[in-house]
Short mmCIF file of C-alpha atoms in Angstrom, two decimals:
data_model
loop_
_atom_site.label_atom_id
_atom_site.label_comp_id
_atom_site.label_asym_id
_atom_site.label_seq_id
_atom_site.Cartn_x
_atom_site.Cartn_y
_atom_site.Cartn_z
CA UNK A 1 48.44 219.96 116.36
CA UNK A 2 51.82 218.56 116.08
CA UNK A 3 52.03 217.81 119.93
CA UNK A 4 48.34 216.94 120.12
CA UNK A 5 49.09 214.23 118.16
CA UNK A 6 52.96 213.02 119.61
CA UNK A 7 50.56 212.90 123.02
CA UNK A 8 47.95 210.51 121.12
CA UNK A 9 51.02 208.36 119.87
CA UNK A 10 52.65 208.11 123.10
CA UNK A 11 49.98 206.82 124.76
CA UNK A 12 49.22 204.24 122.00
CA UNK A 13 52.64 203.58 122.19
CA UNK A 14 52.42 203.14 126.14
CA UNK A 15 49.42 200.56 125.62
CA UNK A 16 51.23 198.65 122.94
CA UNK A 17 54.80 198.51 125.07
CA UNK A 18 52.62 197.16 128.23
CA UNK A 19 50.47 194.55 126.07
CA UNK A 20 53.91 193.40 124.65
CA UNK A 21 55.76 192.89 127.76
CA UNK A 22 52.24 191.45 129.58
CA UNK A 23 50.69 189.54 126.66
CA UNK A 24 47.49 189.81 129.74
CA UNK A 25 45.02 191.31 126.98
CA UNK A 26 45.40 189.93 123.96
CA UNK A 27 45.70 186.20 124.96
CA UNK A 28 42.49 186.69 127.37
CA UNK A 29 40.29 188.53 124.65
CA UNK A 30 41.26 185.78 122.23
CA UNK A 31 40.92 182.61 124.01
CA UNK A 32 38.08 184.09 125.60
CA UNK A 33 36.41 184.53 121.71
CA UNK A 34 36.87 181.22 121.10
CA UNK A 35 35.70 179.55 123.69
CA UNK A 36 32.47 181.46 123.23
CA UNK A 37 32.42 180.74 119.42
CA UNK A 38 33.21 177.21 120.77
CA UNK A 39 29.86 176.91 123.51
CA UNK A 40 27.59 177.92 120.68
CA UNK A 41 29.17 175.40 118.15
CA UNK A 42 28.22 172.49 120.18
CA UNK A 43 24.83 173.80 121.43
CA UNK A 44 23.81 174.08 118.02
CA UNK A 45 22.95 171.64 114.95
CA UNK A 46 24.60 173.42 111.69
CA UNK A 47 23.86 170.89 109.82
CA UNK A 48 20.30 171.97 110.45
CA UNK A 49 20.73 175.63 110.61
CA UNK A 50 22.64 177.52 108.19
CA UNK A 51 26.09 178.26 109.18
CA UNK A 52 25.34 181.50 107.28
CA UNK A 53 22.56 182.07 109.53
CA UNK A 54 23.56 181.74 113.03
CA UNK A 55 27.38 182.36 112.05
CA UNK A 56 27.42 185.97 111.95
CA UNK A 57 25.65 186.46 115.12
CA UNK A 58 28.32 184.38 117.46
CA UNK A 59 31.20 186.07 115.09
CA UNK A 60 29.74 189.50 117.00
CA UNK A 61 29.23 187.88 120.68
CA UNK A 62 32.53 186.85 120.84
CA UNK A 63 34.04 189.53 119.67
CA UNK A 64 32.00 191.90 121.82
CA UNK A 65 32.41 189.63 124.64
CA UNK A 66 35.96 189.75 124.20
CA UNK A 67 36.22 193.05 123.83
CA UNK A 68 34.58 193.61 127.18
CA UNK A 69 37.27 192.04 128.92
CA UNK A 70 39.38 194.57 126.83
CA UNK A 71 38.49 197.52 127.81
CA UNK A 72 37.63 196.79 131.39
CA UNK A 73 41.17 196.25 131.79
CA UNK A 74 41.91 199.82 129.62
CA UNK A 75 41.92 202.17 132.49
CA UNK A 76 42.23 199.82 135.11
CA UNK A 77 45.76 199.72 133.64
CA UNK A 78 45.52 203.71 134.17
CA UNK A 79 44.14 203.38 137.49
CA UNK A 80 47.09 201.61 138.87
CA UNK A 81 49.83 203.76 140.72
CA UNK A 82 47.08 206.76 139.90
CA UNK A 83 48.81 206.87 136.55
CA UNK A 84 45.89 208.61 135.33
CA UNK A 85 46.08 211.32 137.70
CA UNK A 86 49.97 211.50 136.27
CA UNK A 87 48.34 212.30 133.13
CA UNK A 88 45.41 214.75 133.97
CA UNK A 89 49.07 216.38 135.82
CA UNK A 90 50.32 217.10 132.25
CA UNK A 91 48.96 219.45 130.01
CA UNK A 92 47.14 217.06 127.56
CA UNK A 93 44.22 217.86 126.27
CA UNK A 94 42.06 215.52 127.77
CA UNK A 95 40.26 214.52 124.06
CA UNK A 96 43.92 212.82 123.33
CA UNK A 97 43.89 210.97 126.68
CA UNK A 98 40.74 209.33 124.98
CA UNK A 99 41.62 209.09 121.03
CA UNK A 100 44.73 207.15 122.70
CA UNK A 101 43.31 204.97 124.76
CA UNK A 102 40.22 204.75 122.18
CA UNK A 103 42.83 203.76 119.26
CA UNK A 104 44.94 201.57 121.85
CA UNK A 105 41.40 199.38 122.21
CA UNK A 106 40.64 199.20 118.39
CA UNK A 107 44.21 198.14 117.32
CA UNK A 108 44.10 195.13 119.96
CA UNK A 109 40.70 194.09 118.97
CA UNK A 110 41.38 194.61 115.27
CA UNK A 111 44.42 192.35 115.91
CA UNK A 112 42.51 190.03 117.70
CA UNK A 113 40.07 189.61 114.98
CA UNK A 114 42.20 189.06 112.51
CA UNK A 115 42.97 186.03 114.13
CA UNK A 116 39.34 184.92 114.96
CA UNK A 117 38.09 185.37 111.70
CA UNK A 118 40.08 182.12 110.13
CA UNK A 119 38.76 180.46 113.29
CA UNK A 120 35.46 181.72 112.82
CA UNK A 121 36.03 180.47 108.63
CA UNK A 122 36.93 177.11 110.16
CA UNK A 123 34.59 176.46 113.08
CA UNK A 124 31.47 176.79 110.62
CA UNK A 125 33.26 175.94 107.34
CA UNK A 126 32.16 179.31 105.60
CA UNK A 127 34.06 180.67 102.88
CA UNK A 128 35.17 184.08 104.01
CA UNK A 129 37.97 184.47 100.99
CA UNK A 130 35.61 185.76 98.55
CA UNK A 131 33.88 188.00 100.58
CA UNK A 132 36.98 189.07 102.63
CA UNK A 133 37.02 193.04 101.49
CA UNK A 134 33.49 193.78 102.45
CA UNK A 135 34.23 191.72 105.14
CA UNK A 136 36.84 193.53 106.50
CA UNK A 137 34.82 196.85 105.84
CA UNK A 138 32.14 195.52 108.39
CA UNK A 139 34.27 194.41 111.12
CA UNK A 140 36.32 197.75 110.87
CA UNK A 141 33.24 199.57 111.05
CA UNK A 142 31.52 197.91 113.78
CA UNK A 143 35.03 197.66 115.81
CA UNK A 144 35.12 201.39 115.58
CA UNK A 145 32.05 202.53 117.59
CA UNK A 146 32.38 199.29 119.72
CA UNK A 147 35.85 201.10 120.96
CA UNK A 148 34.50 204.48 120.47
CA UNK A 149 31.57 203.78 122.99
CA UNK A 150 33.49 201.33 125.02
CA UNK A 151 36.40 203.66 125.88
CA UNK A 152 34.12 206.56 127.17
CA UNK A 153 32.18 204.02 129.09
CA UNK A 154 34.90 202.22 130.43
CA UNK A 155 36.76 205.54 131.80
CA UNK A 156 32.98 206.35 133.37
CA UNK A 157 33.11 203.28 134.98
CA UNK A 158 36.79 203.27 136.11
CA UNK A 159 36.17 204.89 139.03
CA UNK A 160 33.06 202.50 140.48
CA UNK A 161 33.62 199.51 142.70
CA UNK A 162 31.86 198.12 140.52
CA UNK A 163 33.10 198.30 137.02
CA UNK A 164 33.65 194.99 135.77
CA UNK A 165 29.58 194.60 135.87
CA UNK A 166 28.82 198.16 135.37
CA UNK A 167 30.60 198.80 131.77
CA UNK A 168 28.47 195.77 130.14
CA UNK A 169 25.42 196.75 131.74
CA UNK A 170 25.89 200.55 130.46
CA UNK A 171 27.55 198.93 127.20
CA UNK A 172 25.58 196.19 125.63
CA UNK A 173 22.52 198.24 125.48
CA UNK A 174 24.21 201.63 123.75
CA UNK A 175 25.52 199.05 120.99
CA UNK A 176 22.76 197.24 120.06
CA UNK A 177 22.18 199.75 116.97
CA UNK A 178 26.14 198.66 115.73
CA UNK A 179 25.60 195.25 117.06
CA UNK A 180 22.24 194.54 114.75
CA UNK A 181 24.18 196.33 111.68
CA UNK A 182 26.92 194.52 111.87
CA UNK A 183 25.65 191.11 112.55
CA UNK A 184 22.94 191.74 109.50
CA UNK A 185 25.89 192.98 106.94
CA UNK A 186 27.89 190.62 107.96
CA UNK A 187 25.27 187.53 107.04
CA UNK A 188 24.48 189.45 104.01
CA UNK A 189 28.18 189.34 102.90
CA UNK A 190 28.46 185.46 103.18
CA UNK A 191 25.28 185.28 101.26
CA UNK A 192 27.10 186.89 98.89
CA UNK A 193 25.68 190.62 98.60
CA UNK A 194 27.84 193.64 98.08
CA UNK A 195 28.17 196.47 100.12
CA UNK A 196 26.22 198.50 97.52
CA UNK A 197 23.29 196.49 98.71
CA UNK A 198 23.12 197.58 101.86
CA UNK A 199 24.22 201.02 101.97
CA UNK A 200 21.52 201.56 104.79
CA UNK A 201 23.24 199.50 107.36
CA UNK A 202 26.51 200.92 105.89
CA UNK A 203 25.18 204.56 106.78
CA UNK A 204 23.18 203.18 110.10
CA UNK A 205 26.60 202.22 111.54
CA UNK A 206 28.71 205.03 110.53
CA UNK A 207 25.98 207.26 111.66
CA UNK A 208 26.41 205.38 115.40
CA UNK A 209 30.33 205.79 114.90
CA UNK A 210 30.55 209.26 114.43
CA UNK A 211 27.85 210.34 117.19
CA UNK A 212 29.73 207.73 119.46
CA UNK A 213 32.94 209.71 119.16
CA UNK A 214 31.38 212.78 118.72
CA UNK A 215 29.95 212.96 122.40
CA UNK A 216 32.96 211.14 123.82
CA UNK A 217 34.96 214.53 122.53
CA UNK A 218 32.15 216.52 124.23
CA UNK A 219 32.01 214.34 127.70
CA UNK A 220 35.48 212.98 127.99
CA UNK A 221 36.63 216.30 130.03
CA UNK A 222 33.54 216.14 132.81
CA UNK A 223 34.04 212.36 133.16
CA UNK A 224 38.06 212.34 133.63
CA UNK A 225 37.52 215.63 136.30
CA UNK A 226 37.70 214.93 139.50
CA UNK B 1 70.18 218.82 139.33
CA UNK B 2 69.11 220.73 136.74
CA UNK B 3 68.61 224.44 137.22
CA UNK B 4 64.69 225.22 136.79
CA UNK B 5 63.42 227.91 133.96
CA UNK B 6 62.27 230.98 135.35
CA UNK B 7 58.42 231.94 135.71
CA UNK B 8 57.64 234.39 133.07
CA UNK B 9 55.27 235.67 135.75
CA UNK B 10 55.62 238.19 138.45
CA UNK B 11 54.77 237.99 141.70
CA UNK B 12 54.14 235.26 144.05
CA UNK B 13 54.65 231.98 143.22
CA UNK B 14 51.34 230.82 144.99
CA UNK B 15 48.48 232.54 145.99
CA UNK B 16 45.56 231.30 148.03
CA UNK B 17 42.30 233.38 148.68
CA UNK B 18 39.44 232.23 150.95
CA UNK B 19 39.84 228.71 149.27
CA UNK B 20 36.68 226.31 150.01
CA UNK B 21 36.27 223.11 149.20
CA UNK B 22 32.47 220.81 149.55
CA UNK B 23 32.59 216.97 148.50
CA UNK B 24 28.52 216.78 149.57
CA UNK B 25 28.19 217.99 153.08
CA UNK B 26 31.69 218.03 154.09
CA UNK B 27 33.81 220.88 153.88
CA UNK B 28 37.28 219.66 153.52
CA UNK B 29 38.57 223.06 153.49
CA UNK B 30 37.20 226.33 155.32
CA UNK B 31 38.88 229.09 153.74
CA UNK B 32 42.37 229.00 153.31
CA UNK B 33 44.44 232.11 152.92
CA UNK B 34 48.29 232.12 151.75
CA UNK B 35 51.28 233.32 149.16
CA UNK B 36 54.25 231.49 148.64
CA UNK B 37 56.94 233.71 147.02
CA UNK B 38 59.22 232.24 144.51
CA UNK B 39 62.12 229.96 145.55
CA UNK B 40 60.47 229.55 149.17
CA UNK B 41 59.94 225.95 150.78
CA UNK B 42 56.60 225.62 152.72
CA UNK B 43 56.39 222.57 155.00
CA UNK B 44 52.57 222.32 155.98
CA UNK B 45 51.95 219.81 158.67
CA UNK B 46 48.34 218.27 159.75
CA UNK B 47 46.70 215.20 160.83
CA UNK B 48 45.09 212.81 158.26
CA UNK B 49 41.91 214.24 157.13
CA UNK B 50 42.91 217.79 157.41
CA UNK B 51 42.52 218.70 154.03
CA UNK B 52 46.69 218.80 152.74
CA UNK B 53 45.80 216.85 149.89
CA UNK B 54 42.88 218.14 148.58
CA UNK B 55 44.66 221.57 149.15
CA UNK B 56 47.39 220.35 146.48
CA UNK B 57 44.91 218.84 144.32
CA UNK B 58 43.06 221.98 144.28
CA UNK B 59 47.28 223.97 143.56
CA UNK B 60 48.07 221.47 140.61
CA UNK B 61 43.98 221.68 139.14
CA UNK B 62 43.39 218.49 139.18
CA UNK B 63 40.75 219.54 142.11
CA UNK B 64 38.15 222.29 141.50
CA UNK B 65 37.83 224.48 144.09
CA UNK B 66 33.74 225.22 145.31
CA UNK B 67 34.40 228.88 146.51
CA UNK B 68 37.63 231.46 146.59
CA UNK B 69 40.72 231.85 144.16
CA UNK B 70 44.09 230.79 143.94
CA UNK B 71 46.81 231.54 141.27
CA UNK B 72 49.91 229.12 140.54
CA UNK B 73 52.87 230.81 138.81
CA UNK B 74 50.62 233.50 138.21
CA UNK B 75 47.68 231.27 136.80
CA UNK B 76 44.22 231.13 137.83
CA UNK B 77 43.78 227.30 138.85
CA UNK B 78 40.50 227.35 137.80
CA UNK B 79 41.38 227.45 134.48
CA UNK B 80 43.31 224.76 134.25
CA UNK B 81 46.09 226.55 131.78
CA UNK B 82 48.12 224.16 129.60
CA UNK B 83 50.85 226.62 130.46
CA UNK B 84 50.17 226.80 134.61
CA UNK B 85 50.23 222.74 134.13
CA UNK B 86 54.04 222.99 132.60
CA UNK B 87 54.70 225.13 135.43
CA UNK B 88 53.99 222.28 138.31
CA UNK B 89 55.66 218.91 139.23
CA UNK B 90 53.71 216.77 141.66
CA UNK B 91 55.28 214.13 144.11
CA UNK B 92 52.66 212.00 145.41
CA UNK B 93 52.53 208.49 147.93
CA UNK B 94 50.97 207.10 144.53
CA UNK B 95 53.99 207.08 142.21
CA UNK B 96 52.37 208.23 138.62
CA UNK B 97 54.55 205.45 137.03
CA UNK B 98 53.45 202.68 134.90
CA UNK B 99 54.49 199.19 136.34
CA UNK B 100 55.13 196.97 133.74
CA UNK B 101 57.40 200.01 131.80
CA UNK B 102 60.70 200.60 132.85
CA UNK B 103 62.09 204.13 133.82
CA UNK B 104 62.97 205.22 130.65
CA UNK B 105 59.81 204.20 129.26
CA UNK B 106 58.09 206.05 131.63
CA UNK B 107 60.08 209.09 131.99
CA UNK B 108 60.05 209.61 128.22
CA UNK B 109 56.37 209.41 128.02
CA UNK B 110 55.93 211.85 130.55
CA UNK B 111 58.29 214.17 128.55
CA UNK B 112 56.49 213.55 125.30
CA UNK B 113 52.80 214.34 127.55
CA UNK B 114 54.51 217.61 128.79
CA UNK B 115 56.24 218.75 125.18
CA UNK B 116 60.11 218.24 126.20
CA UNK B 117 62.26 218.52 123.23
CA UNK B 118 64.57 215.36 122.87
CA UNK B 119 62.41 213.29 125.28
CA UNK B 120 64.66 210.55 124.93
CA UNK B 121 67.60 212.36 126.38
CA UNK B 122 66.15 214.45 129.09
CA UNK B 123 64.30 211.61 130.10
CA UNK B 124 68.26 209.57 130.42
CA UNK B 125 69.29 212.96 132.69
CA UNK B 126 66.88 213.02 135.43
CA UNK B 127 67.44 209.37 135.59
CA UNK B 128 70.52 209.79 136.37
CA UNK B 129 69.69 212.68 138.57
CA UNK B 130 68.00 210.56 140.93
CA UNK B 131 70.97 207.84 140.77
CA UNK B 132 68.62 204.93 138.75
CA UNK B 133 70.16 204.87 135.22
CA UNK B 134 71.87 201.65 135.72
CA UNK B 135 68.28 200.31 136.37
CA UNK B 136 66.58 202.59 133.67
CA UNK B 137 65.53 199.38 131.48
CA UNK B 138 64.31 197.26 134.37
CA UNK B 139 60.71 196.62 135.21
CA UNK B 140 59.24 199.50 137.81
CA UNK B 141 57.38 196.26 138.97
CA UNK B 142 60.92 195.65 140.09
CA UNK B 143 61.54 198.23 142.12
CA UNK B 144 61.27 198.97 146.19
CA UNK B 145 59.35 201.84 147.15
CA UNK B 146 63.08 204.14 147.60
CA UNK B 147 63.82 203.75 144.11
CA UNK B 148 59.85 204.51 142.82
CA UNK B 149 60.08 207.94 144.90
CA UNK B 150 63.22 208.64 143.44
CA UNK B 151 61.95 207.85 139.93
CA UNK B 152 58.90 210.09 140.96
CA UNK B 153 60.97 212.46 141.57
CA UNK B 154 62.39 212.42 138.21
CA UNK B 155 58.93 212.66 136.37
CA UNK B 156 58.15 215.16 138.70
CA UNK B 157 60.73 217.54 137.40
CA UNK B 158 60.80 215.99 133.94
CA UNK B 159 59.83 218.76 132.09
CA UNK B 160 61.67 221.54 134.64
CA UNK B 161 59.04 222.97 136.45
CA UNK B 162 59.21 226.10 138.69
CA UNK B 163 57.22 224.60 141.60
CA UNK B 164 56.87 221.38 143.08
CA UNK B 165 54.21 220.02 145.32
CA UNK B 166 55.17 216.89 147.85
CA UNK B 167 52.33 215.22 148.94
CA UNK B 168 53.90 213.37 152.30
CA UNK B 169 56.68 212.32 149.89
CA UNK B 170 58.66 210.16 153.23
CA UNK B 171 55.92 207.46 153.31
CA UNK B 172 56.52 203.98 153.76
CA UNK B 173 60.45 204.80 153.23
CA UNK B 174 63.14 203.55 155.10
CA UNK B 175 65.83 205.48 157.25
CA UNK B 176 68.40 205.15 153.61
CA UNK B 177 65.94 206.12 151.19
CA UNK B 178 64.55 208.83 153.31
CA UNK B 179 68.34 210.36 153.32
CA UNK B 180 68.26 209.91 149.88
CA UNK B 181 64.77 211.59 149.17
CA UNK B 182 66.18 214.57 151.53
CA UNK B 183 69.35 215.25 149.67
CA UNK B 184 67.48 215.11 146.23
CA UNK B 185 64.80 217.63 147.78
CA UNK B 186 67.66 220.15 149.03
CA UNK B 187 68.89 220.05 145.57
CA UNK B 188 65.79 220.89 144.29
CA UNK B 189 65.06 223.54 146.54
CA UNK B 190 68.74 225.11 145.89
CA UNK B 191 67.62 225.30 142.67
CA UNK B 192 65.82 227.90 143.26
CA UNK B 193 62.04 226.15 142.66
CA UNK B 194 59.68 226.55 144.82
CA UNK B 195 58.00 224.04 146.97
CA UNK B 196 54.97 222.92 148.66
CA UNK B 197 55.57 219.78 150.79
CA UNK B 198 53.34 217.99 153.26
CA UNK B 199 54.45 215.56 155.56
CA UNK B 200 54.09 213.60 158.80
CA UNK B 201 57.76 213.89 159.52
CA UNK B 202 58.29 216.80 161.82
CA UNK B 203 62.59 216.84 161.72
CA UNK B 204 62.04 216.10 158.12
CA UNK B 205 59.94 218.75 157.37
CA UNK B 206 61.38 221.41 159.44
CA UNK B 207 65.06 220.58 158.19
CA UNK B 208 64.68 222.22 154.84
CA UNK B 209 61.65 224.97 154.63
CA UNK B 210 61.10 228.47 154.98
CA UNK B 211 57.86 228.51 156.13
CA UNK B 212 55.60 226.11 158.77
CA UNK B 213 52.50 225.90 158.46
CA UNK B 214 49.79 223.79 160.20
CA UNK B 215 46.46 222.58 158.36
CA UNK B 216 43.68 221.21 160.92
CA UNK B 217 40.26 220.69 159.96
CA UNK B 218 39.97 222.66 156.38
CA UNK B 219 41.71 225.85 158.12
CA UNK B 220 45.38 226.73 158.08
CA UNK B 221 45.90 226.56 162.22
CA UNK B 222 49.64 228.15 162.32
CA UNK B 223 51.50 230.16 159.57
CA UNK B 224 55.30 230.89 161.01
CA UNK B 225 58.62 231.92 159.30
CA UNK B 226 60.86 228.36 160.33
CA UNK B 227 62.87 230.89 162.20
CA UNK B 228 60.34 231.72 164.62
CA UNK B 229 59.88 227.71 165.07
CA UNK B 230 61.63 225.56 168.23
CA UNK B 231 62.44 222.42 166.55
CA UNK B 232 62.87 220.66 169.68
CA UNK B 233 59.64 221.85 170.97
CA UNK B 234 57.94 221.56 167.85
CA UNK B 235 56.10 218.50 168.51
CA UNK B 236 54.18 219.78 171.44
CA UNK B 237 53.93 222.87 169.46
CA UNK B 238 52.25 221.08 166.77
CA UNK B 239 49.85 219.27 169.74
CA UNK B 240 48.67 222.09 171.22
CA UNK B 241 47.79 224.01 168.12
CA UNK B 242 45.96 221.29 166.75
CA UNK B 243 44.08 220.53 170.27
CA UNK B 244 43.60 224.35 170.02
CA UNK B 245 42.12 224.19 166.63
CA UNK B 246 39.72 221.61 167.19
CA UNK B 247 38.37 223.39 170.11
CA UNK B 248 37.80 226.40 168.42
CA UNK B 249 35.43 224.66 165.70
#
């Protein structure tokens, strides 16, 4: 177990090294967030639609958006000098290759939302102080089986020609159950509800996260082979 | 260089049985029949498309094979063994190494994927091996295509493996890095490990084996001791066997 989880922290580690000395991810998902969070601000009229009621939904678009460009570049990274054949080499067991590459994804969108959210507060002037624990509890939530699902599909797609338009078209429509949740509890958080109010969007998503990572553990090994 | 562990298994190093090999209708290879024993160096020559690399992708299981059997350091490749992987170091034209990392970073990853103890330091030691640690914290990016075989040599033999595959390690290298690459494999091989190397290079790959052997079409064409081989006459040798071969098909 001990080694299972040194491999999982090395290649987090890896990830994190790279994105430090690149800065290629992090700066593209985020400006990339906000200039979608941007478009939508001046195509729409808040002061005729609630900020409250459009807000949440361009919150999730950018950050799924963004997050797209994340994890297409995930195991393209791998791809390059067959680095990922270096690793199927070792003898790693190939459900850490994923929950590293998996957690590598969450930490740089989680980072990358915790700088879009005081955007987000002041692009639509919503108060997201009060609310920010719930808050928090969504995005985590949502960010989970986002990368969960996202890091499966995106080593499926790795190998294709055409994976920069085959991972959103196999994406977007697998999310749409975390998508809806999230995008719902988020809105009813800056109406001011609790999370005890909507314990069936609470159990909707987590439901989504753990069968997301569930059959990644059970496909990972017949999508790396070969 | 360092000395490698000994197999805990007897018997031959490699062993090949009727190995097959389908991707859809072709057959990349036809049945391939061999046994390396420990410590021996096996050059195995072939034009492009002959099936050498799929042959060591099949050896270091990263390759199922469709039909046939094969055992590396004793281990059934088909089942992929944690332990048969710690057993193997593969040398490849693609390097393994991560680009924007430098050599230590890499090498000490690879350590920490294989379960070295003190990563950090082994990793420093076949740096130096290989002559780089006074570039171990520069970019890979950085480097020329010399100094990435020689680091791939050094995560190759990272975690001191028994056998070593080279798959046509001399491409794209110059006359200097080639000598370099040679004196670094004859080190290896004095070591006692045993290795699997294809190649292009005929005076290269005849200059340090113990066995020749050519691969045409999916089917091992010649299998020779290298003291039964002309090295002068090799290259006509090699001509003739594979005109031979194709004719036969």
């Amino acid at each position: 177990m001990n080694a299972y989880l040194s491999q999982v922290k090395a290649i987090v580690w890896k990830d994190f090294v790279t994105e430090f000395k690149t800065r290629e991810l992090f700066s593209s998902m985020f400006v990339f967030a906000i200039l979608v969070m941007l478009i939508f601000i001046f195509s729409i009229n808040l002061s005729v639609v609630g900020a409250n009621q459009v807000g949440p939904g361009i919150l999730w678009v950018a950050i799924l958006f963004a997050g797209t460009l994340g994890l297409n570049r995930s195991f393209t990274l791998e791809k390059e000098n067959g680095c990922l054949q270096g690793l199927m080499l070792a003898p790693v067991d190939r459900s850490a290759i994923y929950f590293g590459k998996m957690l590598s994804n969450l930490s740089f969108l989680l980072i990358m939302e915790t700088f879009l959210l005081p955007v987000f507060m002041i692009f639509f002037n919503v108060d997201i102080g009060s609310h920010l624990g719930p808050l928090l509890i969504v995005v985590f939530m949502g960010t989970l089986g986002f990368s969960a699902l996202g890091t499966l599909l995106s080593s499926l797609s790795s190998n294709l020609k055409t994976r920069e338009i085959m991972l959103p078209i196999l994406l977007y429509p697998l999310i749409v159950p975390i998508a809806i949740g999230s995008v719902r509890m988020t809105g009813q958080i800056l109406d001011g509800k609790s999370l005890a109010d909507m314990m069936n969007w609470v159990g909707l998503i987590l439901c989504f996260d753990i069968i997301f990572i569930s059959v990644s553990i059970m496909t990972i090994d017949h999508i790396l082979e070969e | 260089m360092t000395e490698s562990k000994p197999s805990p298994n007897p018997g031959p190093a490699i062993q090949v049985q009727g190995i097959r090999k389908h991707f859809g209708h072709l057959e990349a290879l036809r049945g391939i029949d061999f046994e390396l024993k420990k410590g021996e160096f096996l050059s195995l020559f072939g034009p492009n498309g002959a099936g050498k690399t799929t042959l060591i992708g099949i050896l270091s299981a990263l390759t199922r094979p469709s039909s046939g059997t094969a055992t590396v350091a004793g281990y059934d490749v088909k089942e992929a063994d944690p332990e048969m992987r710690r057993e193997i170091g593969v040398i490849s034209h693609a390097s393994f190494l991560y680009a924007d990392l430098s050599p230590l970073e890499n090498i000490r990853f690879y350590a920490t994927m294989y379960g070295v103890d003190q990563a950090e330091e082994r990793a420093i030691e076949v740096i130096d091996e290989v002559g780089l640690k006074p570039r171990m914290h520069d970019r890979v990016r950085t480097f020329s295509r010399g100094m990435l075989q020689r680091l791939s040599i050094a995560r190759a033999i990272v975690h001191n493996p028994s056998i070593l595959f080279l798959d046509e390690p001399y491409t794209g290298l110059d006359q200097h890095a080639s000598e370099i690459l040679k004196e670094q494999l004859q080190a290896l091989h004095t070591d006692q490990r045993t290795i699997l190397m294809t190649t292009h290079d005929f005076s290269r790959g005849l200059e340090m084996c113990d066995r020749v052997a050519i691969m045409v079409r999916g089917k091992l064409a010649l299998w020779e001791t290298v003291s039964n081989i002309d090295p002068a006459g090799f290259e006509r040798q090699y001509l003739e066997t594979v005109e031979q071969a194709k004719e036969l098909r």
